[in-house]
Coordinates of C-alpha atoms in Angstrom, one line a residue:
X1 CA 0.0 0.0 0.0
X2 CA 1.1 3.1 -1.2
X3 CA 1.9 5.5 2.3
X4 CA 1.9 9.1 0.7
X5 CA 2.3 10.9 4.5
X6 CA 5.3 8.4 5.0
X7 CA 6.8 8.8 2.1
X8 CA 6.4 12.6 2.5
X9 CA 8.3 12.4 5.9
X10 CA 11.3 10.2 4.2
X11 CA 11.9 13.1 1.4
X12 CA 12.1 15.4 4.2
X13 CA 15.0 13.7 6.1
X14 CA 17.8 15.6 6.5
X15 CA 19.8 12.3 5.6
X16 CA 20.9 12.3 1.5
X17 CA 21.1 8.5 1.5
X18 CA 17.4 7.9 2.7
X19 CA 16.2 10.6 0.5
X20 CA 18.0 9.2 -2.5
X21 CA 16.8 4.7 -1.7
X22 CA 13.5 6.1 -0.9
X23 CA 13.4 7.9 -4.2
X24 CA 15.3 4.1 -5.9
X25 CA 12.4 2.3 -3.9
X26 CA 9.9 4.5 -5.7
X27 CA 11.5 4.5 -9.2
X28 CA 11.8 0.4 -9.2
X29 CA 7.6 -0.1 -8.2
X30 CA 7.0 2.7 -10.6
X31 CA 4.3 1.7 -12.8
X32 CA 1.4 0.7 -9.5
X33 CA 3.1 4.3 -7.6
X34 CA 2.8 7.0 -10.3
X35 CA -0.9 7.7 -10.2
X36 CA -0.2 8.7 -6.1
X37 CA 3.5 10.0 -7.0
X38 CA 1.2 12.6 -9.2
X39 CA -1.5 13.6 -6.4
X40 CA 1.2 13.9 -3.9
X41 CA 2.5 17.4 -6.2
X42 CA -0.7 18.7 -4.9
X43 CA 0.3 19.0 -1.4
X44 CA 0.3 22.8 -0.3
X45 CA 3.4 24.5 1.0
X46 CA 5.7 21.3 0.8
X47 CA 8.3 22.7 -2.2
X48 CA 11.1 19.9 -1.0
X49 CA 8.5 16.8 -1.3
X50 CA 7.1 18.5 -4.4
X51 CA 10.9 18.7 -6.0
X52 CA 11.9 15.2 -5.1
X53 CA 8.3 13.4 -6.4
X54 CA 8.8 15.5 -9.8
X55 CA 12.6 14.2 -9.9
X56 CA 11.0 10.7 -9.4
X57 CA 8.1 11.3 -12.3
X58 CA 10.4 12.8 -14.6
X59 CA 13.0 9.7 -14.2
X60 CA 10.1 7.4 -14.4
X61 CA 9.3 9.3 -17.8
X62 CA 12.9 9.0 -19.0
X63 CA 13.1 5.3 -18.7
X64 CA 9.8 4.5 -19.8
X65 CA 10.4 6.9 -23.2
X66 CA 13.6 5.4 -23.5
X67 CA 11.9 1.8 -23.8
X68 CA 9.9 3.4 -26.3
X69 CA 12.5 4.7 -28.3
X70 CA 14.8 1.6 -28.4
X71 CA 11.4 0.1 -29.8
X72 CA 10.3 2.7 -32.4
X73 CA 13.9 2.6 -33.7
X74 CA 13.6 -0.5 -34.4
X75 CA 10.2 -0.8 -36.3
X76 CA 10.6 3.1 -37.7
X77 CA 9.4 2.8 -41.3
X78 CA 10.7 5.3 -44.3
X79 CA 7.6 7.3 -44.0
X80 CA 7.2 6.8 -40.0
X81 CA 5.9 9.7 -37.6
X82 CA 8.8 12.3 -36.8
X83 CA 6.9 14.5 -35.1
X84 CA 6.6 11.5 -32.3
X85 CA 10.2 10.5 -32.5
X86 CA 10.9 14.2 -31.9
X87 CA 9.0 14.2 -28.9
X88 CA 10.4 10.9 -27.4
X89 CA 13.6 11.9 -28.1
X90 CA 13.6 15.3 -26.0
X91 CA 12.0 12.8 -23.2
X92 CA 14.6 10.9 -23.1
X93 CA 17.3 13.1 -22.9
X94 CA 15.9 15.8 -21.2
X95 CA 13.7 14.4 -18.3
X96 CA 10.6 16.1 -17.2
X97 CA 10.5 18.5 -20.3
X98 CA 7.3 19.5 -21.6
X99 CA 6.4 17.9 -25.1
X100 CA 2.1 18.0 -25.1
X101 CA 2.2 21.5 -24.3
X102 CA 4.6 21.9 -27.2
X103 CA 2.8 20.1 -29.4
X104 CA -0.2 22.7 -28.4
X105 CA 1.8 25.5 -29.4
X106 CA 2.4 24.0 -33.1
X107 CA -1.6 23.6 -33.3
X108 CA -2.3 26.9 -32.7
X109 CA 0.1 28.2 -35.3
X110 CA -1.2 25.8 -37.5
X111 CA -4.8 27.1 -37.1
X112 CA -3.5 30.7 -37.3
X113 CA -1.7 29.9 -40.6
X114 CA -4.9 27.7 -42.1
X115 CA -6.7 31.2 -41.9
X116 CA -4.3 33.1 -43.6
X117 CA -4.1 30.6 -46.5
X118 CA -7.2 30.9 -47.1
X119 CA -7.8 31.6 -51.4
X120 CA -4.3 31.4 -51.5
X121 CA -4.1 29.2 -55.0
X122 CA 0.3 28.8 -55.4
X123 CA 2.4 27.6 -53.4
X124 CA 5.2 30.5 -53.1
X125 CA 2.3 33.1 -51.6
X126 CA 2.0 29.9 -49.3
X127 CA 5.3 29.8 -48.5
X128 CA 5.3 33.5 -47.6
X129 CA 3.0 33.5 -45.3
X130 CA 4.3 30.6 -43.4
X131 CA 7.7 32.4 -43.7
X132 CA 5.5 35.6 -42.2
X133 CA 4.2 34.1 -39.1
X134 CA 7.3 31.7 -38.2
X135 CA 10.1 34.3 -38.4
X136 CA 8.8 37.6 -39.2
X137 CA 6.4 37.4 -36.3
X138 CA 7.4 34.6 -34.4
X139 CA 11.6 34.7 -34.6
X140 CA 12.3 31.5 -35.4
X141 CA 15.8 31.7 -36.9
X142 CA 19.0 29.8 -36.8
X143 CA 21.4 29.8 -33.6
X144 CA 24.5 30.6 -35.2
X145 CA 25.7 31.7 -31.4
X146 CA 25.7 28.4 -30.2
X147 CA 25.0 25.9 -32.7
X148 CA 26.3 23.1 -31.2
X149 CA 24.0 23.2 -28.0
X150 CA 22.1 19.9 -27.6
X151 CA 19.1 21.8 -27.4
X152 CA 18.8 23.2 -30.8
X153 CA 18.2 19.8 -31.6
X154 CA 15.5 18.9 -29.3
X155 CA 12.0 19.7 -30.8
X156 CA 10.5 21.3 -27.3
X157 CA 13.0 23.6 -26.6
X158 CA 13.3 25.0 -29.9
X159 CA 9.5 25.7 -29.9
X160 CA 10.0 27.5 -26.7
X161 CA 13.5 29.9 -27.7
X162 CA 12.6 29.6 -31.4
X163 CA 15.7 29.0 -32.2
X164 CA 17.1 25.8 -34.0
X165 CA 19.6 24.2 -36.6
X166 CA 18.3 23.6 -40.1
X167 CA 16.7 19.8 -39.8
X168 CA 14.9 21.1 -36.5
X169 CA 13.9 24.2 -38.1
X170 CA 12.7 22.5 -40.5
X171 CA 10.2 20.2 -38.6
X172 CA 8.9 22.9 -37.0
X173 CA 7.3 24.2 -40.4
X174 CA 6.7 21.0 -41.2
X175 CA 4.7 20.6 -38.1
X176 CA 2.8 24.0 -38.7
X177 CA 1.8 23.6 -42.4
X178 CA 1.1 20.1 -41.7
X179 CA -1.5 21.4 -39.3
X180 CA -2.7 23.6 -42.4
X181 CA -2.6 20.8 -44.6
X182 CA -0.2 21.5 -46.4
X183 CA 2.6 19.3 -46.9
X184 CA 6.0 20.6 -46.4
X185 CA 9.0 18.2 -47.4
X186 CA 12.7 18.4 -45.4
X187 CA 15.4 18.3 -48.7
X188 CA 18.6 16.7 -47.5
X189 CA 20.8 18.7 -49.9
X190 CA 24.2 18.0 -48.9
X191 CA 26.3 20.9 -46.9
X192 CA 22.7 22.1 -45.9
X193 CA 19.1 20.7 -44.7
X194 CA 16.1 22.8 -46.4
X195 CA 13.2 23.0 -47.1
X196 CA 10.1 22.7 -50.0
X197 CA 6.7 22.9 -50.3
X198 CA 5.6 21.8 -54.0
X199 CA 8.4 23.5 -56.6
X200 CA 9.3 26.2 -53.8
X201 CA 12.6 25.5 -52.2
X202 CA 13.0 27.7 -49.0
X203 CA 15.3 27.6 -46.1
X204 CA 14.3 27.6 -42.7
X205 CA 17.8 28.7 -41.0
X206 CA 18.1 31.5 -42.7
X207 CA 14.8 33.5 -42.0
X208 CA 13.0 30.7 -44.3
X209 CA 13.9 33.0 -47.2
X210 CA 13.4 31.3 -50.7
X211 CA 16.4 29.8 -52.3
X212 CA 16.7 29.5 -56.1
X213 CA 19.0 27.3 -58.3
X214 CA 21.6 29.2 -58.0
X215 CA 21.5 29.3 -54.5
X216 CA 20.8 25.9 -53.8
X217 CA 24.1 25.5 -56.6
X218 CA 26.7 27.6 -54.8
X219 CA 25.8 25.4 -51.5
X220 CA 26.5 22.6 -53.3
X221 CA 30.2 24.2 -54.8
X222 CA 30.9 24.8 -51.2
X223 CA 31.3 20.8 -50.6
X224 CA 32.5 20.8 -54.1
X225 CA 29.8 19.2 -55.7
X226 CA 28.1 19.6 -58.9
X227 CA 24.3 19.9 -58.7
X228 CA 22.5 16.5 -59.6
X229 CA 18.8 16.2 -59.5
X230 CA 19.5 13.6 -56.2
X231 CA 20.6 16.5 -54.5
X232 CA 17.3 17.9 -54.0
X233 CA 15.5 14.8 -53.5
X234 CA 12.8 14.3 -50.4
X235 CA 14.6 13.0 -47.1
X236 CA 12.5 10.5 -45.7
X237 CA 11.4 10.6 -42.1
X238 CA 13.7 7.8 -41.2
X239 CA 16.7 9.9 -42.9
X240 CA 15.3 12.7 -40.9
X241 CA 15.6 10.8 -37.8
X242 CA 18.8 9.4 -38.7
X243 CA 20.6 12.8 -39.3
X244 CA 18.9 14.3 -36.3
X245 CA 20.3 11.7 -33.7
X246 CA 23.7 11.6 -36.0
X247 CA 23.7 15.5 -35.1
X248 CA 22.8 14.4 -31.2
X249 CA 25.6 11.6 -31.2
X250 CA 28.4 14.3 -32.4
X251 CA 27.8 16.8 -30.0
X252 CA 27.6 14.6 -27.1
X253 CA 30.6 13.1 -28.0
X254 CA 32.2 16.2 -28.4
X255 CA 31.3 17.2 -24.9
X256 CA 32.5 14.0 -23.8
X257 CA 29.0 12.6 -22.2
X258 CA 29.6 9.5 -23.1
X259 CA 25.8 7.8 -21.7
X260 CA 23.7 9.8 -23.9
X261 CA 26.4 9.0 -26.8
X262 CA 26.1 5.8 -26.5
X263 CA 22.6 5.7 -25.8
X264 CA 21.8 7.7 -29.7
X265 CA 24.7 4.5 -31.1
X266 CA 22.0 2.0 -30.3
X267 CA 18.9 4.0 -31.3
X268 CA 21.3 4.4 -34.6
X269 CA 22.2 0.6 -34.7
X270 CA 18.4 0.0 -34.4
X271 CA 17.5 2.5 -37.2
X272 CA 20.7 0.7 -39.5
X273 CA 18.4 -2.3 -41.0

């Protein structure tokens, strides 16, 4: 039987060791104690009971998103649902972070931008207006200041600074004109992750400005490449969540945590069929 007043007492000892095997006690029985882990947040004016239970849930979260992952990597199909990788991903390596109210925000904006569209018969006025409300109005841009920051790669938090790297920039209008039905496609173009919506190439990094052939051509020269029509071919979702967790992997090895490194090499391994 779940005791919520003695477990309350316990978080409040002044010893580190209970507080951390109460906490291990409540993490291995988690799947019959969250339901009363959750009501206990509810307790008035009892802020260190309230932080360790939320450390608890949030843990709890973690590993059970991380069984999820290991699974959905394995079974992810070429044409599987990023947007849910995306949030299972930011679960997993940021515990307790805030993906349904996210996902909230992105169907709002994609309400807000299936009025505008309205009449709008081409797909470059389309464009612009998405363009309109997702950086002129809203900021997203690229982080150039610190591009390398995990966070520009997890979906949630760049919904909340609105600030990204290309492929994530790029799911977020994905996510908003999808709400709009429209369907926006992520173009792996090597040296460079945009973005299309029919014929319209446009670049979400940079201000989602339109890009041309000659733009798209002098990226390409920079890797010294010669443009080839595979170059601008559709990434798949599974591509998609490839590169994302192949960005993930890098800069995590780079800042030498070697746990969530190697936990993206097995989501990797999985997605390598």
């Amino acid at each position: 039987m779940f005791q919520a007043d003695a477990i309350a007492r316990l978080l409040r000892d002044d010893d580190p060791t209970t507080i951390e095997l109460v906490k291990a006690q409540l993490l291995a029985s988690a799947g019959e104690n969250v339901p009363h882990l959750r009501a206990m947040l509810t307790r008035p004016d009892d802020a260190v009971v309230t932080r360790h239970v939320r450390a608890v849930l949030s843990a709890i979260d973690a590993r059970e998103a991380n069984n999820e992952m290991d699974l959905l990597c394995r079974f992810f199909a070429e044409d599987g649902d990023i947007e849910t990788a995306c949030w299972m991903i930011a679960r997993c390596l940021s515990p307790g972070i805030e993906t349904d109210g996210a996902g909230r925000q992105l169907d709002q904006w994609g309400m807000e931008l299936s009025r505008r569209i309205v009449g709008f018969v081409d797909d470059a006025t389309r464009v612009a207006a998405l363009r309109a409300l997702l950086h002129d109005e809203l900021g997203f841009t690229g982080n150039n200041d610190a591009y390398y920051a995990p966070d520009n790669s997890l979906l949630p938090r760049v919904i909340e600074s609105r600030r990204g790297i290309p492929i994530s920039l790029t799911l977020v209008y994905q996510g908003v004109a999808r709400r709009a039905g429209l369907k926006v496609e992520g173009v792996n173009l090597p040296g460079h992750f945009i973005a299309r919506l029919g014929e319209v190439l446009f670049d979400p990094f940079h201000n989602g400005r339109r890009l041309s052939a000659a733009d798209c051509e002098a990226i390409l020269l920079k890797q010294s490449l010669r443009p080839h029509p595979s170059h601008l071919s559709t990434a798949s979702s599974r591509l998609v969540l490839v590169r994302s967790l192949a960005n993930l992997h890098f800069i995590f090895q780079e800042m030498n945590q070697e746990a969530e490194r190697d936990r993206i090499a097995g989501w990797l391994r999985a997605l390598d069929r």
